[in-house]
Coordinates of C-alpha atoms in Angstrom, one line a residue:
M412 CA -42.3 9.7 9.9
S413 CA -41.5 11.1 13.3
G414 CA -38.9 8.5 13.9
T415 CA -37.1 9.4 10.7
F416 CA -37.2 13.1 11.6
D417 CA -35.9 12.3 15.1
K418 CA -33.0 10.2 13.7
A419 CA -32.0 13.0 11.3
K420 CA -32.0 15.6 14.1
E421 CA -30.0 13.2 16.3
V422 CA -27.3 12.9 13.5
E423 CA -27.3 16.7 13.0
R424 CA -26.9 17.3 16.7
S425 CA -23.9 14.9 16.8
I426 CA -22.2 16.9 14.0
N427 CA -22.7 20.2 15.9
K428 CA -21.7 18.8 19.3
K429 CA -19.7 15.7 19.7
F430 CA -17.9 15.9 16.3
H431 CA -17.7 19.7 16.0
K432 CA -13.9 19.8 16.2
G433 CA -13.0 16.7 14.3
I434 CA -15.6 17.0 11.5
W435 CA -17.5 20.3 11.3
S436 CA -14.5 22.6 12.0
R437 CA -12.3 20.7 9.5
F438 CA -15.1 20.9 6.9
T439 CA -15.5 24.6 7.2
A440 CA -11.7 25.0 7.3
A441 CA -11.2 23.3 4.0
I442 CA -14.0 25.4 2.4
N443 CA -12.3 28.6 3.7
D444 CA -8.6 27.6 3.2
Y445 CA -9.1 26.4 -0.4
E446 CA -11.9 28.8 -1.3
L447 CA -14.2 26.0 -2.4
I448 CA -17.6 27.8 -2.4
S449 CA -18.4 31.3 -3.8
E450 CA -21.5 33.4 -3.8
G451 CA -24.0 32.2 -6.4
D452 CA -22.6 28.7 -6.7
K453 CA -24.9 25.8 -7.4
I454 CA -23.2 22.7 -6.1
A455 CA -24.1 19.0 -6.9
V456 CA -23.3 17.0 -3.8
C457 CA -22.5 13.6 -5.2
I458 CA -23.6 10.7 -3.0
S459 CA -22.3 7.1 -3.7
G460 CA -24.0 5.6 -0.7
G461 CA -20.9 5.2 1.4
K462 CA -20.1 6.9 4.8
D463 CA -18.1 9.7 3.3
S464 CA -20.5 11.1 0.8
M465 CA -23.5 10.7 3.2
L466 CA -21.7 12.6 5.9
M467 CA -20.8 15.2 3.3
A468 CA -24.5 15.6 2.4
K469 CA -25.4 16.3 6.1
L470 CA -22.5 18.8 6.3
F471 CA -23.8 20.7 3.3
Q472 CA -27.2 20.8 4.9
E473 CA -25.7 22.3 8.0
L474 CA -23.7 24.8 6.0
K475 CA -26.9 25.9 4.2
R476 CA -28.5 26.6 7.6
H477 CA -25.5 28.8 8.6
N478 CA -24.3 30.2 5.2
K479 CA -23.2 33.8 5.1
F480 CA -23.8 34.2 1.4
P481 CA -26.3 32.7 -1.0
F482 CA -25.5 29.4 -2.8
E483 CA -27.6 26.4 -3.9
V484 CA -27.2 22.7 -3.4
E485 CA -28.5 19.6 -5.2
Y486 CA -28.0 16.1 -3.8
I487 CA -27.5 13.6 -6.6
V488 CA -27.0 9.8 -6.7
M489 CA -25.9 8.0 -9.8
D490 CA -27.0 4.4 -10.0
P491 CA -24.3 2.8 -12.2
G492 CA -26.0 -0.6 -12.0
Y493 CA -26.4 -1.3 -8.2
S494 CA -28.1 -4.5 -7.1
E495 CA -31.6 -4.0 -5.8
P496 CA -30.6 -4.3 -2.1
N497 CA -27.8 -1.8 -2.5
R498 CA -30.0 0.7 -4.3
R499 CA -32.7 0.3 -1.6
Q500 CA -30.1 0.9 1.2
I501 CA -29.1 4.2 -0.4
E502 CA -32.7 5.3 -0.7
E503 CA -33.5 4.3 2.9
N504 CA -30.5 6.0 4.3
A505 CA -31.3 9.2 2.4
K506 CA -34.8 9.1 3.7
M507 CA -33.7 8.4 7.3
L508 CA -31.2 11.2 7.2
N509 CA -33.6 13.6 5.5
V510 CA -31.4 14.1 2.5
P511 CA -33.6 14.9 -0.6
V512 CA -31.7 13.0 -3.3
T513 CA -32.2 13.0 -7.1
I514 CA -31.3 9.5 -8.5
F515 CA -30.4 9.0 -12.1
E516 CA -29.3 5.8 -13.9
S517 CA -26.3 4.8 -16.0
N518 CA -25.0 1.4 -17.2
I519 CA -21.4 1.9 -16.2
F520 CA -21.0 -1.4 -14.3
D521 CA -22.1 -3.3 -17.4
S522 CA -19.8 -1.2 -19.6
V523 CA -16.6 -2.0 -17.6
F524 CA -17.5 -5.5 -16.3
H525 CA -15.6 -7.3 -19.0
I526 CA -12.6 -4.9 -19.1
E527 CA -9.6 -6.8 -17.8
K528 CA -7.1 -3.9 -17.6
S529 CA -7.8 -1.2 -15.0
P530 CA -11.6 -1.5 -14.8
C531 CA -11.7 0.5 -11.5
Y532 CA -9.8 3.4 -13.2
L533 CA -12.1 3.4 -16.2
C534 CA -15.2 3.1 -14.0
A535 CA -14.1 6.1 -11.9
R536 CA -13.5 8.2 -15.0
M537 CA -16.9 7.3 -16.5
R538 CA -18.7 7.9 -13.2
R539 CA -17.2 11.4 -13.0
G540 CA -18.2 12.2 -16.5
Y541 CA -21.8 11.1 -15.8
L542 CA -21.8 13.2 -12.6
Y543 CA -20.5 16.3 -14.4
N544 CA -23.1 15.9 -17.1
Q545 CA -26.0 15.4 -14.7
A546 CA -24.9 18.4 -12.6
K547 CA -24.5 20.6 -15.6
N548 CA -28.0 19.6 -16.8
M549 CA -29.4 20.6 -13.4
G550 CA -27.7 24.1 -13.7
C551 CA -24.8 23.4 -11.3
N552 CA -21.4 24.8 -11.8
K553 CA -19.6 22.5 -9.3
I554 CA -19.6 18.9 -8.1
A555 CA -18.6 18.0 -4.6
L556 CA -16.9 14.6 -3.9
G557 CA -16.4 13.0 -0.5
H558 CA -12.6 12.3 -0.6
H559 CA -11.0 12.8 2.8
Y560 CA -7.6 13.5 4.4
D561 CA -6.6 9.8 4.3
D562 CA -7.5 9.5 0.6
V563 CA -5.1 12.4 0.0
I564 CA -2.1 11.0 1.8
E565 CA -2.7 7.5 0.3
T566 CA -2.8 9.0 -3.2
I567 CA 0.5 10.8 -2.6
L568 CA 2.3 7.6 -1.5
M569 CA 0.7 5.5 -4.3
G570 CA 1.9 8.0 -6.9
M571 CA 5.4 7.8 -5.5
L572 CA 5.6 4.0 -5.0
Y573 CA 3.6 2.7 -7.9
G574 CA 3.4 5.6 -10.3
G575 CA 7.0 7.0 -10.0
Q576 CA 5.7 10.6 -9.6
V577 CA 5.0 13.2 -7.0
Q578 CA 1.4 14.3 -7.1
T579 CA -1.6 14.8 -4.9
M580 CA -5.3 14.8 -4.9
M581 CA -6.2 18.5 -5.3
P582 CA -8.9 20.2 -3.1
K583 CA -10.4 21.6 -6.3
L584 CA -10.0 21.2 -10.0
H585 CA -11.3 22.8 -13.2
S586 CA -13.0 20.2 -15.4
T587 CA -11.2 19.7 -18.7
N588 CA -14.2 18.2 -20.5
F589 CA -17.1 20.3 -19.1
E590 CA -16.5 23.9 -19.6
G591 CA -17.2 26.1 -16.6
M592 CA -17.5 23.2 -14.2
E593 CA -15.3 22.6 -11.1
L594 CA -14.8 19.7 -8.8
I595 CA -14.4 20.4 -5.1
R596 CA -13.4 18.2 -2.1
P597 CA -14.7 19.8 1.1
M598 CA -13.9 16.7 3.2
Y599 CA -10.2 17.3 2.4
L600 CA -9.1 17.9 6.0
I601 CA -11.3 15.3 7.7
R602 CA -9.7 12.1 9.0
E603 CA -11.3 8.8 8.1
D604 CA -11.3 7.6 11.7
E605 CA -13.5 10.6 12.6
I606 CA -16.0 9.7 9.9
K607 CA -16.1 6.1 11.2
R608 CA -16.6 7.3 14.7
W609 CA -19.5 9.5 13.6
R610 CA -21.1 6.6 11.7
D611 CA -20.7 4.2 14.6
Y612 CA -21.8 6.7 17.3
N613 CA -25.1 7.2 15.3
G614 CA -25.5 3.5 14.6
L615 CA -25.6 4.0 10.9
T616 CA -24.9 1.4 8.2
F617 CA -23.7 2.5 4.7
L618 CA -22.5 0.7 1.6
N619 CA -18.9 -0.4 1.9
C620 CA -18.4 -1.6 -1.6
A621 CA -21.1 -2.0 -4.2
C622 CA -19.6 -2.6 -7.6
K623 CA -20.2 -5.8 -9.6
F624 CA -16.6 -7.0 -9.1
T625 CA -16.8 -6.9 -5.3
E626 CA -20.5 -6.8 -4.4
Q627 CA -19.8 -9.2 -1.5
C628 CA -18.1 -6.3 0.3
A629 CA -21.5 -4.7 0.8
V630 CA -22.4 -7.5 3.2
N631 CA -18.8 -8.5 4.2
P632 CA -16.9 -5.7 5.9
M633 CA -13.5 -7.1 4.8
E634 CA -11.9 -4.7 2.4
N635 CA -10.6 -5.8 -1.0
L636 CA -6.9 -6.5 -1.2
S637 CA -5.6 -3.7 -3.3
K638 CA -2.8 -1.2 -3.6
R639 CA -4.7 1.3 -1.6
V640 CA -5.1 -1.2 1.3
E641 CA -1.4 -1.9 1.1
I642 CA -0.7 1.8 1.5
K643 CA -3.2 2.0 4.4
N644 CA -1.4 -0.8 6.2
M645 CA 2.0 0.7 5.4
I646 CA 1.0 4.1 6.9
R647 CA -0.4 2.3 10.0
E648 CA 2.9 0.5 10.5
L649 CA 5.0 3.7 10.0
K650 CA 2.8 5.6 12.5
K651 CA 3.8 3.2 15.2
T652 CA 7.3 4.6 15.2
N653 CA 6.5 8.1 13.9
P654 CA 3.2 9.5 15.1
Q655 CA 3.7 12.5 12.7
V656 CA 4.0 10.4 9.6
E657 CA 0.5 11.2 8.2
S658 CA 0.8 15.0 8.7
N659 CA 4.3 14.9 7.2
I660 CA 3.1 13.1 4.1
F661 CA 0.2 15.6 3.7
K662 CA 2.6 18.6 4.2
S663 CA 5.2 17.2 1.8
V664 CA 3.3 18.3 -1.3
Q665 CA 2.9 21.8 0.2
N666 CA 6.6 22.2 0.8
V667 CA 8.1 21.2 -2.5
N668 CA 11.6 22.8 -2.9
L669 CA 12.1 23.2 -6.6
D670 CA 15.7 24.0 -6.1
T671 CA 16.2 20.4 -5.1
V672 CA 14.0 18.7 -7.7
I673 CA 15.6 17.1 -10.7
G674 CA 12.6 17.4 -12.9
Y675 CA 9.0 18.6 -12.8
K676 CA 6.0 19.2 -15.1
K677 CA 4.1 22.5 -15.5
D678 CA 1.1 22.7 -17.9
S679 CA 2.1 19.2 -19.3
V680 CA 5.5 20.5 -20.2
K681 CA 8.5 18.7 -18.7
H682 CA 11.3 20.8 -17.1
N683 CA 14.8 19.8 -15.9
F684 CA 17.0 21.4 -13.3
L685 CA 19.7 21.8 -16.0
E686 CA 17.6 24.5 -17.7
F687 CA 18.3 26.8 -14.7
Y688 CA 21.6 25.4 -13.5

């Protein structure tokens, strides 16, 4: 038990010291800049078992130790049908890092396993619905997801290149199906490379990929070939000639000039520049 306690303290110390600027400061900046947490909130921190959500859980624990106003936190894990080794790894990591998780089951993997068209999209939608429902049943008004800065810029490019639209992953959203519930993304300003450095510095091992389609990824670190990996590689190549390319992509959706946009949507209603020409 002492070894587990010592490891958790070691990880917490690294967040406060070595990764204070790259992780902790960016975590608190997102919370403040986007007004993600309010007094009286009860937040369900959603843990998938990967590096991002596990780090987020530790960051919330630190935030609770230093919070300036009262709010509550629950740490929840949905098991959508993990294999036994993957489930056990999540449980062991939570215990080692001293994160008190509540695990609940669903059958999402079985439900989407035979879906041929966009199973990942359907799985993500279903997972979010289950998380909202569990959080609401626990008296929470918000769920926190572990999406980071790189997820944001990749989403912007994917929308443009493969979706034919300009959109971003928002730092917070009102739920359309669960009244009074919100989704927040407090890792919004944290770079993925910093998360990997934190993981490796502390000698931690997390799930990389645990769905039934790609379970081999949990033991094989090779990422799946996908559109998101294509985008990652594209950004990496662009960065070689333009070191500012990532921050420019991120800023692009904050500096939209509507005077030079042919069309846009507002509240699901399409508008055209000719309306105001």
